[in-house]
Short mmCIF file of C-alpha atoms in Angstrom, two decimals:
data_model
loop_
_atom_site.label_atom_id
_atom_site.label_comp_id
_atom_site.label_asym_id
_atom_site.label_seq_id
_atom_site.Cartn_x
_atom_site.Cartn_y
_atom_site.Cartn_z
CA MET X 11 -2.17 -10.84 5.60
CA ARG X 12 -4.18 -11.33 2.48
CA TRP X 13 -3.02 -12.20 -1.09
CA TRP X 14 -2.86 -8.57 -2.07
CA ASP X 15 -0.34 -8.03 0.80
CA ILE X 16 2.10 -10.46 -0.92
CA GLU X 17 3.84 -7.95 -3.14
CA PRO X 18 4.60 -5.22 -0.58
CA VAL X 19 5.54 -7.99 1.97
CA LEU X 20 7.99 -9.51 -0.59
CA GLU X 21 9.52 -6.09 -1.12
CA LEU X 22 10.05 -5.73 2.64
CA GLU X 23 11.32 -9.37 2.75
CA LYS X 24 13.93 -8.75 0.06
CA ASN X 25 15.13 -5.58 1.67
CA LEU X 26 15.48 -7.15 5.06
CA PHE X 27 16.70 -10.64 3.92
CA PRO X 28 18.43 -10.17 0.67
CA GLU X 29 20.35 -13.61 0.87
CA ASP X 30 17.61 -15.83 2.23
CA ALA X 31 14.35 -14.04 1.39
CA TRP X 32 11.03 -16.06 1.16
CA SER X 33 9.70 -16.46 -2.27
CA ARG X 34 6.22 -15.47 -3.58
CA GLY X 35 5.34 -19.11 -3.64
CA MET X 36 6.19 -19.66 -0.02
CA PHE X 37 3.84 -16.90 1.01
CA TRP X 38 1.09 -17.98 -1.32
CA SER X 39 1.54 -21.56 0.16
CA ASP X 40 1.11 -20.55 3.68
CA LEU X 41 -1.70 -18.18 2.96
CA ALA X 42 -3.49 -21.11 1.35
CA HIS X 43 -3.48 -22.85 4.75
CA ALA X 44 -4.47 -19.71 6.77
CA ARG X 45 -8.36 -19.64 6.09
CA GLY X 46 -11.24 -21.94 6.77
CA PRO X 47 -12.01 -24.43 9.46
CA GLN X 48 -8.99 -26.50 8.73
CA ALA X 49 -6.57 -23.49 8.88
CA THR X 50 -3.05 -24.25 10.36
CA ARG X 51 -1.43 -20.95 9.72
CA ARG X 52 -2.00 -17.41 10.93
CA TYR X 53 -0.31 -14.37 9.26
CA PHE X 54 -0.37 -10.66 10.09
CA VAL X 55 0.74 -7.39 8.48
CA ALA X 56 1.28 -4.12 10.29
CA GLU X 57 0.40 -1.12 8.35
CA ASP X 58 1.40 2.52 8.87
CA GLU X 59 -1.48 4.60 7.99
CA SER X 60 0.03 7.95 8.98
CA THR X 61 1.43 8.60 5.49
CA GLY X 62 -1.34 10.72 4.15
CA GLY X 63 -4.04 8.00 3.93
CA SER X 64 -2.02 5.63 1.94
CA ARG X 65 -1.35 2.21 3.57
CA ARG X 66 2.13 0.86 3.80
CA ILE X 67 3.14 -2.44 5.19
CA ILE X 68 5.90 -1.87 7.82
CA GLY X 69 5.91 -5.35 9.33
CA TYR X 70 4.60 -8.92 9.14
CA GLY X 71 4.53 -12.20 11.00
CA GLY X 72 3.36 -15.74 10.32
CA LEU X 73 2.84 -18.90 12.55
CA ALA X 74 2.18 -22.41 11.71
CA ALA X 75 0.33 -24.87 13.93
CA ALA X 76 0.64 -28.65 14.07
CA GLY X 77 -0.98 -30.53 16.81
CA ASP X 78 -0.01 -28.76 20.11
CA VAL X 79 3.19 -27.13 18.84
CA ALA X 80 3.31 -23.85 16.87
CA ASP X 81 6.27 -22.50 14.87
CA VAL X 82 7.04 -18.80 14.25
CA GLN X 83 7.51 -19.06 10.42
CA THR X 84 8.58 -15.39 9.90
CA ILE X 85 8.57 -12.08 11.55
CA ALA X 86 9.90 -8.87 10.23
CA VAL X 87 9.91 -5.15 10.93
CA ALA X 88 10.91 -2.27 8.38
CA ARG X 89 14.30 -0.84 9.63
CA GLU X 90 12.83 2.59 10.22
CA HIS X 91 10.50 1.01 12.86
CA TRP X 92 13.17 -0.99 14.67
CA GLY X 93 13.10 -0.03 18.32
CA THR X 94 9.53 1.12 18.36
CA GLY X 95 8.10 -2.06 19.86
CA LEU X 96 6.37 -3.18 16.63
CA GLY X 97 8.24 -6.45 16.82
CA ALA X 98 6.69 -7.17 20.22
CA VAL X 99 3.21 -6.31 18.95
CA LEU X 100 3.66 -8.70 16.08
CA LEU X 101 4.94 -11.41 18.44
CA THR X 102 2.12 -10.94 20.74
CA GLU X 103 -0.35 -11.52 17.95
CA LEU X 104 1.49 -14.52 16.82
CA LEU X 105 1.38 -15.90 20.42
CA ARG X 106 -2.40 -15.08 20.54
CA ALA X 107 -2.74 -17.21 17.47
CA ALA X 108 -0.80 -20.03 18.95
CA THR X 109 -3.09 -19.93 22.06
CA ALA X 110 -6.25 -19.88 19.77
CA PHE X 111 -4.79 -23.01 18.14
CA GLU X 112 -4.48 -24.39 21.57
CA CYS X 113 -0.75 -24.92 21.21
CA ALA X 114 1.11 -25.92 24.38
CA GLU X 115 4.48 -24.56 23.06
CA VAL X 116 5.90 -22.32 20.34
CA MET X 117 9.19 -22.95 18.48
CA LEU X 118 11.24 -20.75 16.39
CA GLU X 119 14.49 -20.47 14.53
CA CYS X 120 16.60 -17.12 14.67
CA ARG X 121 19.83 -16.40 12.92
CA VAL X 122 22.74 -16.66 15.41
CA ASP X 123 23.90 -13.27 14.41
CA ASN X 124 20.46 -11.57 15.10
CA VAL X 125 21.09 -10.74 18.59
CA ARG X 126 18.37 -8.01 18.52
CA ALA X 127 15.78 -10.46 17.71
CA GLN X 128 17.04 -13.06 20.23
CA LYS X 129 16.64 -10.43 23.03
CA LEU X 130 13.03 -9.91 21.93
CA TYR X 131 12.19 -13.54 22.09
CA GLU X 132 13.93 -13.94 25.44
CA ARG X 133 11.89 -11.10 26.83
CA PHE X 134 8.72 -13.06 25.87
CA GLY X 135 10.20 -16.26 27.63
CA PHE X 136 11.74 -18.18 24.69
CA GLU X 137 14.71 -20.26 25.68
CA PRO X 138 17.51 -21.51 23.40
CA ILE X 139 17.38 -25.34 22.99
CA GLY X 140 19.75 -25.99 20.13
CA PHE X 141 21.25 -25.09 16.87
CA ARG X 142 20.61 -25.93 13.12
CA ARG X 143 23.91 -25.83 11.35
CA GLY X 144 23.84 -23.92 8.01
CA TYR X 145 20.10 -23.43 8.17
CA TYR X 146 19.98 -20.04 6.36
CA GLN X 147 21.21 -20.45 2.90
CA PRO X 148 23.00 -19.33 0.82
CA GLY X 149 25.05 -17.70 3.53
CA ASN X 150 25.42 -20.92 5.48
CA VAL X 151 24.50 -19.20 8.68
CA ASP X 152 23.45 -21.24 11.77
CA ALA X 153 20.04 -20.92 13.35
CA LEU X 154 19.44 -20.68 17.09
CA VAL X 155 16.37 -22.81 17.89
CA MET X 156 14.20 -21.40 20.69
CA ARG X 157 11.14 -22.63 22.51
CA LEU X 158 8.45 -21.02 24.51
CA ARG X 159 6.35 -23.25 26.74
CA ASP X 160 2.69 -22.13 27.35
CA PRO X 161 2.29 -19.15 25.11
CA SER X 162 -1.02 -18.30 26.84
CA ALA X 163 0.90 -17.46 30.04
CA VAL X 164 2.82 -14.68 28.48
CA VAL X 165 0.43 -12.98 26.11
CA PRO X 166 -0.13 -9.42 27.46
CA ALA X 167 -3.08 -7.48 26.65
CA ARG X 168 -2.86 -5.91 23.14
CA GLU X 169 -4.16 -2.37 24.12
CA ASN X 170 -1.53 -2.18 26.82
CA ASP X 171 1.27 -3.17 24.36
CA ILE X 172 0.23 -0.47 21.89
CA GLN X 173 -0.02 2.23 24.52
CA GLU X 174 3.17 1.26 26.09
CA ILE X 175 5.16 1.50 22.93
CA GLY X 176 3.39 4.50 21.55
CA VAL X 177 2.37 3.03 18.26
CA GLN X 178 -1.05 4.48 17.66
CA GLU X 179 -0.95 4.77 13.90
CA ILE X 180 -0.24 1.01 13.17
CA ASP X 181 -3.04 -1.29 12.23
CA VAL X 182 -2.24 -5.12 12.66
CA GLN X 183 -4.40 -7.16 10.47
CA GLY X 184 -4.25 -10.98 9.84
CA THR X 185 -5.86 -13.99 8.24
CA GLU X 186 -8.68 -15.53 10.07
CA SER X 187 -8.12 -18.82 11.74
CA ASN X 188 -11.54 -20.19 11.76
CA GLY X 189 -13.37 -18.97 8.70
#
């Protein structure tokens, strides 16, 4: 993800999370920590280039690293691409980033009512470890806290993911973690 991706990402964010969407400032702040030798963040966008040469962002994800623990900050897929495996591709990229940051575990929060996302995380080996009451505001929705130990052990080969889910027209691009 680059600064010029923020506006289309915000549009998708507001469509998918109308009550608790991230702000422009939140994305800018995280992207500020995603470049250079001191980078602690990694953000990706997935683009659909099959729309007559125009590029359209259909998904995104972000990860923050602190010491040997990474946290999935955000992950989202446009509704019309639900069930295509794009979420798995984005999560794979985030786990690759956690591995590159040499993180021993990855944490995330997921809305308790988002069973579809929970199943994706469980397929990757995330386990529920607790709740954060009223985490998602203003709806006062609880978050399920999940943890994955050793992300490097579950990261499949990206080429196999893409072939397996049949998403040839999607390009996943991200910030550079080391420069």
